[in-house]
Short mmCIF file of C-alpha atoms in Angstrom, two decimals:
data_model
loop_
_atom_site.label_atom_id
_atom_site.label_comp_id
_atom_site.label_asym_id
_atom_site.label_seq_id
_atom_site.Cartn_x
_atom_site.Cartn_y
_atom_site.Cartn_z
CA MET A 591 -11.53 26.17 19.30
CA LEU A 592 -11.75 24.24 21.93
CA ALA A 593 -10.95 20.95 20.48
CA ALA A 594 -11.58 19.22 17.09
CA TRP A 595 -11.99 15.52 15.51
CA LEU A 596 -11.18 14.17 12.31
CA ASP A 597 -13.28 10.66 11.82
CA GLY A 598 -14.20 11.04 15.60
CA LEU A 599 -10.45 10.54 16.26
CA THR A 600 -9.32 14.05 18.33
CA GLY A 601 -6.94 16.02 15.50
CA ALA A 602 -6.23 19.79 15.29
CA LEU A 603 -4.60 18.70 11.57
CA VAL A 604 -6.09 17.57 8.64
CA PRO A 605 -4.29 15.87 5.27
CA VAL A 606 -3.34 18.19 2.94
CA ALA A 607 -4.85 16.60 -0.01
CA ASP A 608 -8.53 17.02 1.76
CA ARG A 609 -10.51 18.89 -1.15
CA ALA A 610 -11.92 20.86 1.59
CA LEU A 611 -8.84 23.13 1.96
CA HIS A 612 -8.33 22.81 -2.40
CA TYR A 613 -11.76 24.00 -3.75
CA GLY A 614 -14.12 24.33 -0.89
CA ASP A 615 -15.55 21.32 -2.29
CA ALA A 616 -17.63 20.51 1.53
CA VAL A 617 -20.72 21.23 3.26
CA PHE A 618 -21.27 22.41 7.23
CA THR A 619 -23.51 23.89 9.38
CA THR A 620 -22.64 25.04 12.28
CA LEU A 621 -25.16 24.73 16.12
CA ARG A 622 -25.32 25.94 19.36
CA VAL A 623 -25.01 24.34 22.68
CA HIS A 624 -27.24 24.26 25.04
CA ALA A 625 -26.34 22.65 28.67
CA GLY A 626 -24.49 19.88 27.05
CA ARG A 627 -26.37 19.51 24.15
CA ALA A 628 -26.88 20.25 20.60
CA CYS A 629 -29.80 22.35 20.23
CA TRP A 630 -32.11 21.81 17.15
CA LEU A 631 -29.99 18.87 15.74
CA ASP A 632 -32.34 17.11 13.98
CA ALA A 633 -32.66 19.59 12.18
CA HIS A 634 -28.69 20.69 11.60
CA MET A 635 -28.83 16.96 10.01
CA ASP A 636 -30.77 17.68 7.69
CA ARG A 637 -29.67 20.45 6.35
CA LEU A 638 -26.27 18.71 5.75
CA ARG A 639 -28.38 15.31 4.03
CA GLN A 640 -29.31 18.21 2.05
CA ALA A 641 -26.55 19.68 1.22
CA CYS A 642 -24.68 16.80 0.74
CA ALA A 643 -27.06 15.51 -2.06
CA GLY A 644 -26.86 18.63 -3.71
CA LEU A 645 -23.59 18.22 -4.12
CA HIS A 646 -23.26 14.25 -4.98
CA MET A 647 -21.17 14.02 -1.76
CA PRO A 648 -20.52 10.18 -0.77
CA GLU A 649 -22.66 8.83 1.46
CA PHE A 650 -21.63 9.46 5.14
CA ASP A 651 -22.80 7.59 7.81
CA TRP A 652 -25.49 9.65 9.30
CA SER A 653 -25.58 7.73 12.59
CA LEU A 654 -21.51 8.83 13.31
CA VAL A 655 -22.26 12.69 12.64
CA ARG A 656 -24.86 12.60 15.18
CA ASN A 657 -23.16 11.40 17.45
CA GLU A 658 -20.20 13.26 16.96
CA ALA A 659 -22.13 15.92 17.17
CA GLU A 660 -23.19 15.36 20.44
CA GLN A 661 -19.82 14.18 21.74
CA ALA A 662 -18.73 17.86 20.60
CA SER A 663 -21.61 19.34 22.42
CA ALA A 664 -20.96 17.25 25.57
CA TYR A 665 -17.35 18.99 25.41
CA PRO A 666 -16.85 21.17 28.62
CA SER A 667 -17.11 25.09 27.83
CA ALA A 668 -18.56 24.28 24.17
CA ALA A 669 -21.25 26.60 23.31
CA VAL A 670 -20.76 26.29 19.26
CA VAL A 671 -20.34 22.92 17.56
CA LYS A 672 -19.12 22.84 13.94
CA VAL A 673 -19.43 20.08 11.07
CA ILE A 674 -17.80 20.07 8.13
CA LEU A 675 -18.25 17.51 5.71
CA SER A 676 -15.90 17.30 2.76
CA ARG A 677 -15.74 15.03 0.25
CA GLY A 678 -11.71 13.84 1.84
CA ASP A 679 -8.98 13.20 -0.22
CA GLY A 680 -8.51 13.46 -3.88
CA ALA A 681 -6.53 13.34 -6.49
CA ARG A 682 -5.39 16.85 -8.13
CA GLY A 683 -8.04 18.22 -10.12
CA TYR A 684 -12.20 18.42 -10.68
CA ASP A 685 -12.88 14.94 -11.00
CA SER A 686 -13.93 13.94 -7.69
CA ARG A 687 -14.57 10.43 -8.09
CA ASN A 688 -13.25 8.00 -5.63
CA SER A 689 -13.20 10.40 -2.96
CA THR A 690 -14.30 9.18 0.74
CA GLY A 691 -15.46 11.63 2.51
CA ARG A 692 -13.87 13.16 6.12
CA ARG A 693 -15.92 14.12 8.53
CA LEU A 694 -14.87 17.06 10.88
CA VAL A 695 -16.45 18.34 13.87
CA PHE A 696 -15.42 21.10 15.97
CA ALA A 697 -16.07 22.59 19.93
CA TYR A 698 -16.39 25.95 20.26
CA ALA A 699 -16.53 28.78 23.05
CA ALA A 700 -17.63 31.57 20.94
CA ALA A 701 -20.06 34.05 23.25
CA ALA A 702 -23.35 34.84 22.83
CA LEU A 703 -24.30 38.17 22.60
CA ASP A 704 -24.96 40.01 25.57
CA GLU A 705 -28.61 40.65 26.57
CA GLU A 706 -28.13 44.74 25.97
CA VAL A 707 -27.78 43.81 21.97
CA TYR A 708 -30.36 41.86 21.80
CA ARG A 709 -32.90 44.63 23.81
CA ARG A 710 -31.57 47.30 21.31
CA GLY A 711 -30.70 45.83 18.06
CA VAL A 712 -27.90 45.95 15.63
CA ASP A 713 -26.46 48.02 13.01
CA LEU A 714 -25.98 46.72 9.89
CA ARG A 715 -24.91 48.67 5.99
CA CYS A 716 -25.52 47.30 2.77
CA ALA A 717 -22.94 45.22 1.15
CA ASP A 718 -21.85 46.74 -2.15
CA LEU A 719 -21.03 43.04 -3.08
CA VAL A 720 -23.68 41.40 -5.24
CA LEU A 721 -24.13 37.86 -5.02
CA SER A 722 -24.25 35.54 -7.80
CA ASP A 723 -27.26 33.23 -8.63
CA GLN A 724 -25.95 30.08 -8.44
CA PRO A 725 -29.02 27.65 -8.19
CA ALA A 726 -27.46 24.41 -7.88
CA LEU A 727 -25.99 25.67 -4.79
CA ALA A 728 -28.23 27.87 -3.51
CA GLY A 729 -29.77 27.23 -0.09
CA LEU A 730 -27.30 25.37 0.33
CA LYS A 731 -24.68 25.85 2.95
CA HIS A 732 -21.56 24.59 1.29
CA GLY A 733 -17.99 25.42 1.61
CA ASN A 734 -17.37 28.03 -1.14
CA ARG A 735 -17.83 31.34 0.74
CA LEU A 736 -15.48 33.82 -0.54
CA GLU A 737 -19.01 36.43 -1.33
CA GLN A 738 -20.00 36.19 1.71
CA ILE A 739 -16.17 36.91 3.31
CA LEU A 740 -15.90 39.95 0.65
CA ALA A 741 -18.62 41.18 2.02
CA ARG A 742 -17.92 40.77 5.61
CA LEU A 743 -14.25 42.77 4.89
CA GLU A 744 -16.90 45.95 3.70
CA CYS A 745 -17.89 46.09 7.60
CA ALA A 746 -14.77 47.23 8.33
CA ASP A 747 -16.02 50.56 10.05
CA PRO A 748 -16.17 49.38 13.86
CA VAL A 749 -20.21 49.78 14.17
CA SER A 750 -21.84 48.04 11.45
CA TYR A 751 -22.26 44.34 13.02
CA ASP A 752 -22.75 42.64 9.50
CA ALA A 753 -24.22 43.23 5.79
CA VAL A 754 -27.00 42.94 3.78
CA LEU A 755 -26.30 41.05 0.95
CA SER A 756 -28.56 41.50 -2.44
CA ASP A 757 -28.83 40.08 -5.84
CA SER A 758 -27.86 41.07 -9.62
CA ARG A 759 -31.72 42.26 -10.00
CA GLY A 760 -31.76 44.58 -6.39
CA HIS A 761 -33.58 41.93 -4.01
CA ALA A 762 -32.12 41.44 -0.32
CA ILE A 763 -31.14 38.23 0.55
CA SER A 764 -29.67 38.62 3.75
CA ALA A 765 -26.30 39.33 6.32
CA THR A 766 -23.25 37.30 5.74
CA SER A 767 -24.39 34.91 8.27
CA ALA A 768 -27.72 35.32 8.97
CA ASN A 769 -31.01 35.55 7.47
CA ILE A 770 -33.24 38.04 7.40
CA PHE A 771 -36.89 39.04 7.83
CA ALA A 772 -38.98 42.34 7.00
CA ARG A 773 -42.43 43.41 8.78
CA PHE A 774 -44.04 45.69 6.80
CA GLY A 775 -47.62 46.62 8.95
CA ASN A 776 -49.17 43.18 10.24
CA SER A 777 -47.08 41.57 7.64
CA VAL A 778 -44.24 39.40 7.62
CA ARG A 779 -41.33 38.70 4.87
CA THR A 780 -38.62 37.10 4.12
CA PRO A 781 -36.02 36.61 1.04
CA GLY A 782 -37.22 33.28 -1.57
CA LEU A 783 -33.53 30.96 -1.50
CA THR A 784 -33.77 29.56 -5.34
CA ARG A 785 -30.81 31.55 -6.48
CA SER A 786 -28.52 32.10 -4.09
CA GLY A 787 -28.07 32.56 0.07
CA VAL A 788 -28.82 29.75 2.51
CA ALA A 789 -31.60 28.36 4.08
CA GLY A 790 -30.51 28.50 7.72
CA VAL A 791 -32.02 26.42 10.24
CA ALA A 792 -33.03 29.04 12.33
CA ARG A 793 -35.24 30.51 9.26
CA SER A 794 -37.13 27.62 9.74
CA ARG A 795 -37.38 28.01 12.89
CA VAL A 796 -38.97 31.15 12.31
CA LEU A 797 -40.77 30.28 9.44
CA GLU A 798 -42.85 27.71 12.11
CA ALA A 799 -43.65 29.84 14.73
CA LEU A 800 -44.53 32.97 12.52
CA ALA A 801 -46.94 30.22 11.17
CA GLY A 802 -48.12 30.88 7.97
CA ALA A 803 -47.45 34.63 8.72
CA VAL A 804 -44.15 34.92 6.67
CA THR A 805 -44.68 35.23 3.41
CA VAL A 806 -41.46 34.25 1.36
CA THR A 807 -40.76 36.44 -1.75
CA ASP A 808 -38.85 39.06 -3.51
CA ILE A 809 -37.70 42.16 -1.33
CA PRO A 810 -35.90 44.92 -3.19
CA LEU A 811 -33.46 46.17 -0.97
CA ASP A 812 -34.43 49.74 -1.35
CA SER A 813 -38.14 48.57 -0.10
CA LEU A 814 -35.96 47.24 3.58
CA TYR A 815 -35.95 51.21 4.36
CA ARG A 816 -40.03 51.33 4.79
CA ALA A 817 -40.08 48.28 6.51
CA ASP A 818 -41.74 48.70 10.67
CA GLU A 819 -39.52 46.08 11.70
CA LEU A 820 -36.09 44.22 10.89
CA PHE A 821 -34.32 41.11 12.04
CA LEU A 822 -31.72 37.82 11.99
CA SER A 823 -31.76 34.58 12.39
CA ASN A 824 -28.80 32.51 13.27
CA CYS A 825 -28.59 29.11 15.07
CA VAL A 826 -26.08 30.97 17.02
CA ARG A 827 -27.07 33.98 17.94
CA GLY A 828 -30.55 33.11 17.96
CA VAL A 829 -33.00 36.00 16.62
CA VAL A 830 -31.11 39.59 16.96
CA PRO A 831 -33.15 43.10 16.34
CA VAL A 832 -32.09 45.61 13.24
CA ARG A 833 -31.45 48.46 14.94
CA GLN A 834 -30.37 50.72 12.21
CA LEU A 835 -29.82 50.01 8.14
CA GLY A 836 -27.33 52.19 6.62
CA ASP A 837 -28.92 55.59 7.46
CA HIS A 838 -31.91 54.42 8.05
CA ARG A 839 -33.50 53.67 12.28
CA TYR A 840 -35.54 51.32 12.75
CA THR A 841 -37.65 51.94 16.50
CA GLU A 842 -40.44 48.72 16.77
CA THR A 843 -39.01 45.52 17.67
CA LEU A 844 -42.13 43.40 18.65
CA THR A 845 -42.21 40.75 16.19
CA ALA A 846 -38.38 39.77 16.99
CA LEU A 847 -38.99 40.09 21.27
CA GLY A 848 -41.73 37.56 20.67
CA LEU A 849 -39.24 35.27 18.83
CA MET A 850 -36.60 35.55 21.11
CA GLN A 851 -39.20 35.12 23.89
CA ALA A 852 -40.72 32.24 21.78
CA LEU A 853 -36.79 30.80 20.60
CA HIS A 854 -34.29 31.47 23.28
CA PRO A 855 -35.03 29.91 26.52
CA SER A 856 -34.61 26.37 24.31
CA LEU A 857 -31.15 28.29 22.79
CA GLY A 858 -29.78 29.55 26.22
CA LEU A 859 -30.10 32.92 24.61
CA PRO A 860 -30.96 36.08 26.42
CA VAL A 861 -34.42 37.39 25.89
CA PRO A 862 -34.72 40.97 27.09
CA GLY A 863 -37.06 41.90 29.81
CA MET B 463 1.18 13.75 -4.42
CA LEU B 464 5.20 13.01 -4.19
CA ALA B 465 5.70 16.19 -1.60
CA ALA B 466 4.04 18.67 0.20
CA TRP B 467 5.76 22.31 2.33
CA LEU B 468 3.65 24.13 4.68
CA ASP B 469 5.14 27.62 4.91
CA GLY B 470 8.17 26.35 4.09
CA LEU B 471 8.62 22.49 5.82
CA THR B 472 8.17 19.37 4.32
CA GLY B 473 4.23 18.30 5.59
CA ALA B 474 1.78 16.12 4.80
CA LEU B 475 -1.13 17.87 7.84
CA VAL B 476 -2.54 21.14 7.75
CA PRO B 477 -3.76 23.10 10.91
CA VAL B 478 -7.50 22.26 11.21
CA ALA B 479 -8.07 25.87 12.04
CA ASP B 480 -7.35 27.03 7.59
CA ARG B 481 -9.64 29.12 6.36
CA ALA B 482 -9.47 27.70 3.48
CA LEU B 483 -10.52 24.06 4.55
CA HIS B 484 -13.74 25.98 5.66
CA TYR B 485 -14.87 28.46 3.34
CA GLY B 486 -12.57 27.53 0.30
CA ASP B 487 -10.79 31.58 1.48
CA ALA B 488 -7.85 30.79 -0.88
CA VAL B 489 -5.80 31.83 -4.05
CA PHE B 490 -3.97 28.81 -6.12
CA THR B 491 -1.75 28.14 -8.83
CA THR B 492 -1.02 24.78 -11.10
CA LEU B 493 2.28 25.25 -12.74
CA ARG B 494 3.98 22.57 -15.49
CA VAL B 495 7.58 21.92 -14.41
CA HIS B 496 9.83 20.59 -17.36
CA ALA B 497 13.46 19.45 -16.66
CA GLY B 498 13.25 20.05 -12.88
CA ARG B 499 11.97 23.75 -13.92
CA ALA B 500 8.82 25.50 -13.52
CA CYS B 501 7.29 26.68 -16.67
CA TRP B 502 5.49 30.56 -16.94
CA LEU B 503 6.89 30.97 -13.25
CA ASP B 504 6.67 35.04 -13.80
CA ALA B 505 3.10 34.47 -15.16
CA HIS B 506 2.43 32.27 -12.08
CA MET B 507 3.42 35.08 -9.34
CA ASP B 508 1.62 37.77 -10.84
CA ARG B 509 -1.47 35.60 -11.53
CA LEU B 510 -1.47 34.34 -7.31
CA ARG B 511 -0.95 38.56 -6.62
CA GLN B 512 -3.16 39.10 -8.58
CA ALA B 513 -5.37 37.39 -7.00
CA CYS B 514 -4.83 37.79 -3.86
CA ALA B 515 -4.69 41.80 -3.77
CA GLY B 516 -8.37 40.92 -5.44
CA LEU B 517 -9.28 38.82 -2.33
CA HIS B 518 -7.27 41.53 -0.05
CA MET B 519 -5.72 38.34 1.53
CA PRO B 520 -2.86 39.37 3.98
CA GLU B 521 0.95 40.17 2.51
CA PHE B 522 2.83 37.41 1.53
CA ASP B 523 6.47 37.23 1.01
CA TRP B 524 7.20 36.74 -2.44
CA SER B 525 10.07 35.55 -2.54
CA LEU B 526 9.14 32.63 -0.47
CA VAL B 527 6.80 32.34 -2.49
CA ARG B 528 8.36 32.30 -6.34
CA ASN B 529 11.68 30.43 -4.01
CA GLU B 530 8.92 27.15 -2.60
CA ALA B 531 7.54 26.38 -5.52
CA GLU B 532 11.10 26.33 -7.37
CA GLN B 533 11.92 24.01 -5.40
CA ALA B 534 9.33 22.02 -5.40
CA SER B 535 10.15 21.39 -9.20
CA ALA B 536 13.03 20.62 -8.04
CA TYR B 537 11.56 17.92 -6.88
CA PRO B 538 12.47 14.49 -7.87
CA SER B 539 9.50 13.25 -10.87
CA ALA B 540 7.69 16.11 -10.50
CA ALA B 541 5.94 17.65 -13.19
CA VAL B 542 2.67 20.02 -11.70
CA VAL B 543 3.39 22.23 -9.07
CA LYS B 544 0.26 23.96 -7.13
CA VAL B 545 0.92 26.17 -4.54
CA ILE B 546 -2.14 27.43 -2.89
CA LEU B 547 -1.72 31.39 -0.75
CA SER B 548 -4.60 30.23 1.88
CA ARG B 549 -5.61 33.63 4.43
CA GLY B 550 -4.52 30.78 7.28
CA ASP B 551 -5.71 30.29 10.52
CA GLY B 552 -8.40 32.62 12.31
CA ALA B 553 -11.15 32.86 14.09
CA ARG B 554 -14.40 30.75 13.30
CA GLY B 555 -16.55 33.01 11.16
CA TYR B 556 -16.52 34.78 8.23
CA ASP B 557 -14.38 38.00 10.12
CA SER B 558 -11.08 37.70 8.10
CA ARG B 559 -9.07 40.35 9.74
CA ASN B 560 -6.36 39.09 11.08
CA SER B 561 -5.04 36.30 9.55
CA THR B 562 -1.54 35.74 9.15
CA GLY B 563 -1.95 33.58 5.34
CA ARG B 564 -0.93 30.45 5.12
CA ARG B 565 1.61 28.82 1.78
CA LEU B 566 1.06 25.50 0.61
CA VAL B 567 3.37 24.05 -1.98
CA PHE B 568 2.62 20.56 -3.72
CA ALA B 569 4.73 18.62 -6.33
CA TYR B 570 2.59 15.97 -8.37
CA ALA B 571 3.87 13.55 -10.68
CA ALA B 572 0.66 13.51 -13.22
CA ALA B 573 1.23 13.02 -16.71
CA ALA B 574 1.02 14.46 -19.47
CA LEU B 575 -1.38 13.54 -22.28
CA ASP B 576 -0.15 10.56 -24.90
CA GLU B 577 0.48 12.33 -28.37
CA GLU B 578 -1.20 10.68 -29.88
CA VAL B 579 -4.46 12.83 -27.94
CA TYR B 580 -2.31 16.46 -29.10
CA ARG B 581 -3.01 14.55 -32.47
CA ARG B 582 -6.45 13.76 -32.53
CA GLY B 583 -8.19 15.92 -30.26
CA VAL B 584 -10.58 14.91 -27.13
CA ASP B 585 -13.95 16.09 -26.92
CA LEU B 586 -15.56 17.83 -24.81
CA ARG B 587 -19.89 18.05 -23.40
CA CYS B 588 -21.71 20.87 -23.12
CA ALA B 589 -22.42 21.64 -19.20
CA ASP B 590 -25.67 21.69 -17.99
CA LEU B 591 -24.64 23.57 -14.99
CA VAL B 592 -24.65 27.45 -15.69
CA LEU B 593 -21.86 29.35 -14.48
CA SER B 594 -22.78 32.16 -11.69
CA ASP B 595 -21.59 35.73 -12.52
CA GLN B 596 -19.26 36.95 -9.69
CA PRO B 597 -17.19 40.22 -11.31
CA ALA B 598 -15.73 40.18 -7.79
CA LEU B 599 -14.40 37.13 -8.43
CA ALA B 600 -14.22 36.59 -12.28
CA GLY B 601 -10.92 35.85 -14.23
CA LEU B 602 -9.24 34.73 -10.44
CA LYS B 603 -8.44 31.30 -9.64
CA HIS B 604 -9.68 31.63 -5.87
CA GLY B 605 -9.95 28.17 -3.93
CA ASN B 606 -14.04 28.34 -4.62
CA ARG B 607 -14.57 26.07 -7.64
CA LEU B 608 -17.85 23.73 -5.99
CA GLU B 609 -19.36 24.95 -9.93
CA GLN B 610 -16.47 23.53 -11.72
CA ILE B 611 -16.51 19.97 -9.20
CA LEU B 612 -20.09 19.74 -10.55
CA ALA B 613 -19.68 20.53 -13.95
CA ARG B 614 -17.07 17.50 -13.63
CA LEU B 615 -19.19 15.41 -12.07
CA GLU B 616 -21.49 15.85 -15.23
CA CYS B 617 -18.37 13.55 -17.25
CA ALA B 618 -18.42 10.63 -16.16
CA ASP B 619 -19.78 9.19 -19.11
CA PRO B 620 -16.25 7.42 -20.66
CA VAL B 621 -15.48 9.70 -22.96
CA SER B 622 -16.07 13.17 -22.48
CA TYR B 623 -12.80 14.80 -21.44
CA ASP B 624 -14.17 17.83 -20.13
CA ALA B 625 -17.37 19.72 -20.10
CA VAL B 626 -17.68 23.33 -21.73
CA LEU B 627 -19.11 26.14 -18.88
CA SER B 628 -21.74 29.13 -20.25
CA ASP B 629 -22.84 31.86 -18.52
CA SER B 630 -26.99 32.87 -18.10
CA ARG B 631 -26.34 34.64 -21.61
CA GLY B 632 -25.43 31.21 -22.58
CA HIS B 633 -22.20 32.39 -23.82
CA ALA B 634 -19.53 30.03 -23.38
CA ILE B 635 -16.85 30.64 -20.99
CA SER B 636 -14.24 27.77 -20.28
CA ALA B 637 -14.36 24.14 -19.73
CA THR B 638 -13.86 23.05 -16.47
CA SER B 639 -9.99 23.58 -16.48
CA ALA B 640 -8.81 24.91 -19.12
CA ASN B 641 -9.74 28.10 -21.72
CA ILE B 642 -11.30 28.40 -24.49
CA PHE B 643 -10.04 29.40 -28.44
CA ALA B 644 -12.32 28.82 -30.88
CA ARG B 645 -10.84 29.78 -34.98
CA PHE B 646 -13.90 30.58 -37.61
CA GLY B 647 -12.01 31.68 -41.00
CA ASN B 648 -8.78 33.91 -40.05
CA SER B 649 -10.57 34.92 -36.72
CA VAL B 650 -9.45 33.35 -33.57
CA ARG B 651 -11.47 33.98 -31.03
CA THR B 652 -11.74 33.38 -26.89
CA PRO B 653 -14.42 34.47 -24.07
CA GLY B 654 -14.14 37.37 -22.25
CA LEU B 655 -13.86 37.15 -18.47
CA THR B 656 -14.98 39.73 -16.46
CA ARG B 657 -17.65 38.31 -14.99
CA SER B 658 -16.82 34.48 -14.69
CA GLY B 659 -14.35 32.11 -15.62
CA VAL B 660 -10.57 32.30 -14.59
CA ALA B 661 -7.84 33.80 -16.81
CA GLY B 662 -5.18 31.06 -17.17
CA VAL B 663 -1.39 31.62 -17.41
CA ALA B 664 -1.60 30.01 -20.96
CA ARG B 665 -4.50 31.65 -22.14
CA SER B 666 -2.27 34.45 -21.69
CA ARG B 667 0.56 32.77 -24.00
CA VAL B 668 -2.12 32.20 -26.45
CA LEU B 669 -3.46 35.59 -26.94
CA GLU B 670 0.14 36.70 -27.21
CA ALA B 671 1.49 33.78 -29.72
CA LEU B 672 -1.28 34.51 -31.94
CA ALA B 673 -0.69 37.95 -31.31
CA GLY B 674 -3.02 40.45 -32.04
CA ALA B 675 -5.24 37.66 -33.94
CA VAL B 676 -7.07 36.77 -31.32
CA THR B 677 -9.94 38.75 -30.33
CA VAL B 678 -11.59 38.76 -26.40
CA THR B 679 -15.28 38.56 -27.21
CA ASP B 680 -18.67 37.32 -26.32
CA ILE B 681 -19.22 33.83 -27.72
CA PRO B 682 -23.04 32.18 -27.77
CA LEU B 683 -22.50 28.62 -26.85
CA ASP B 684 -24.66 27.70 -30.23
CA SER B 685 -21.67 29.52 -31.71
CA LEU B 686 -18.81 26.66 -31.30
CA TYR B 687 -20.39 24.46 -33.39
CA ARG B 688 -19.96 26.82 -36.49
CA ALA B 689 -15.71 27.43 -35.92
CA ASP B 690 -13.76 25.69 -37.82
CA GLU B 691 -11.44 24.55 -35.24
CA LEU B 692 -11.57 24.92 -31.27
CA PHE B 693 -9.32 24.76 -29.10
CA LEU B 694 -8.47 24.63 -24.73
CA SER B 695 -5.36 26.52 -23.25
CA ASN B 696 -3.77 24.62 -19.78
CA CYS B 697 -0.71 25.10 -17.98
CA VAL B 698 -0.03 21.45 -17.32
CA ARG B 699 -1.62 20.22 -20.52
CA GLY B 700 -0.59 23.16 -22.68
CA VAL B 701 -3.20 23.62 -26.20
CA VAL B 702 -5.26 20.05 -26.64
CA PRO B 703 -7.82 20.05 -30.19
CA VAL B 704 -11.10 19.47 -29.83
CA ARG B 705 -12.44 16.59 -31.58
CA GLN B 706 -15.58 16.74 -30.58
CA LEU B 707 -18.29 18.80 -28.84
CA GLY B 708 -21.24 16.83 -28.35
CA ASP B 709 -22.17 15.53 -31.55
CA HIS B 710 -19.75 17.90 -33.69
CA ARG B 711 -17.09 16.49 -35.29
CA TYR B 712 -14.24 19.28 -35.59
CA THR B 713 -11.63 18.35 -38.61
CA GLU B 714 -9.41 21.41 -38.63
CA THR B 715 -6.25 21.13 -35.95
CA LEU B 716 -4.49 24.19 -38.33
CA THR B 717 -4.24 26.83 -35.21
CA ALA B 718 -3.89 24.02 -32.27
CA LEU B 719 -0.99 22.49 -34.27
CA GLY B 720 1.17 25.99 -34.28
CA LEU B 721 0.37 26.85 -31.28
CA MET B 722 1.58 23.32 -29.26
CA GLN B 723 5.36 24.14 -31.82
CA ALA B 724 5.36 27.17 -30.62
CA LEU B 725 4.65 26.79 -26.65
CA HIS B 726 5.05 22.97 -25.83
CA PRO B 727 8.52 22.29 -26.22
CA SER B 728 9.26 24.77 -23.13
CA LEU B 729 6.86 23.02 -21.23
CA GLY B 730 8.47 19.52 -22.10
CA LEU B 731 5.05 18.40 -24.41
CA PRO B 732 4.24 16.19 -27.59
CA VAL B 733 4.43 18.44 -30.31
CA PRO B 734 2.47 15.60 -33.14
CA GLY B 735 4.49 14.99 -35.98
#
């Protein structure tokens, strides 16, 4: 971490009564910085607002949140900015009335992947952990992420870049920190996220870029092995082709390549030549 | 909050990189203090150990955790002590390897309920929020508590003490911060907690006190209205009879009264005369 700001003030310490610390009672977003600017900031602001509404968070001053994200993006060598909106301090217990909110903004130097990785693709495994269904939280990027942490712990082997998570119906939902797309012939599909998963900002950009050519639908995990192409989307790493899922190897990266050409320049991410 | 300790040192501030703050990546327990001593401390230590094992947390020095809980309990006017074991600081992202853990101990002055409440019982509502099924987390008191927070927000009316949560099968699981028991004639039942819910330390004490007379089983939410008696268990508030669930009134408190007589003196909680 390069720097952190709490309610606009530089700081490295948070009051111990903060509800994000006690209960994960927060929402967040993580954005890419390119040339000192926050990429796709409007969309990140929208997703923070939606998540706050979904969790009945206190009102935030959105112009302050936006300004702070922009200032963090201008921090020397910032490559990633994370904004956490916590419900703030509160009394002990789940009752969250009278909380006034706290803005936490972080600048990180975290690097992108090598161009070679974008050319070659990454290897995924299927997580043993099954995502729970919670329509009240689905789609939102909130601060309760133990499922993703447990699934990521399954990737301790040296080759797995990430794990594909599925739900109790056996439908693929996402990777732990990316949305997933599968192409079958001319048809690109991505899972619906009304029961679990996070509707990523990069996912929206991919949907826009493919303009109506993507079907949001149930995708049985097994059917991923019959896809012609698989790729991930994430705001920090952009579009990442998948080379292998478990023992199955994919050889096509056509759609992912087109999306990298369309989206990566403005993110300052590599476009494999 | 009266006081807080971080890794044994008095403090009111936590480093901003703590994973409990970012992801709810933590476990916790909340215990009652009576006469300067932590009540049921062995059981609280056991539940912390179990939750840490379930989440593959870093190794904690359990004698330190225990000592710190005891010291916090001896703090002047402490009535409640909370212990959070966080995965500690880590790099950005869900990958939690190389985290070394952090102990957070809090002393609170939070009061018990009036004796009158133990005599009369409390009024509950049924939560609209449906608990998700997550066997990997069920039973554990972990730091992802947005479901409980959302359900508690439903209790904004002035009369609801808490809400009864059920799962997607329509089975009652618990209140937001207490386990639940229902007596039908001579048979006491409490929900199994293998898919959702938290297996409370007080719940174990009630199961022991009723020595084999309790059946752990599925309890359809609707069937609670046919119970002769309903009561809650929680380590801070002990056994609390339920007077009303929604529009349904309970008139019997026989089992709850016996449990209060058995358990409350050692907790320093009222026994209605």
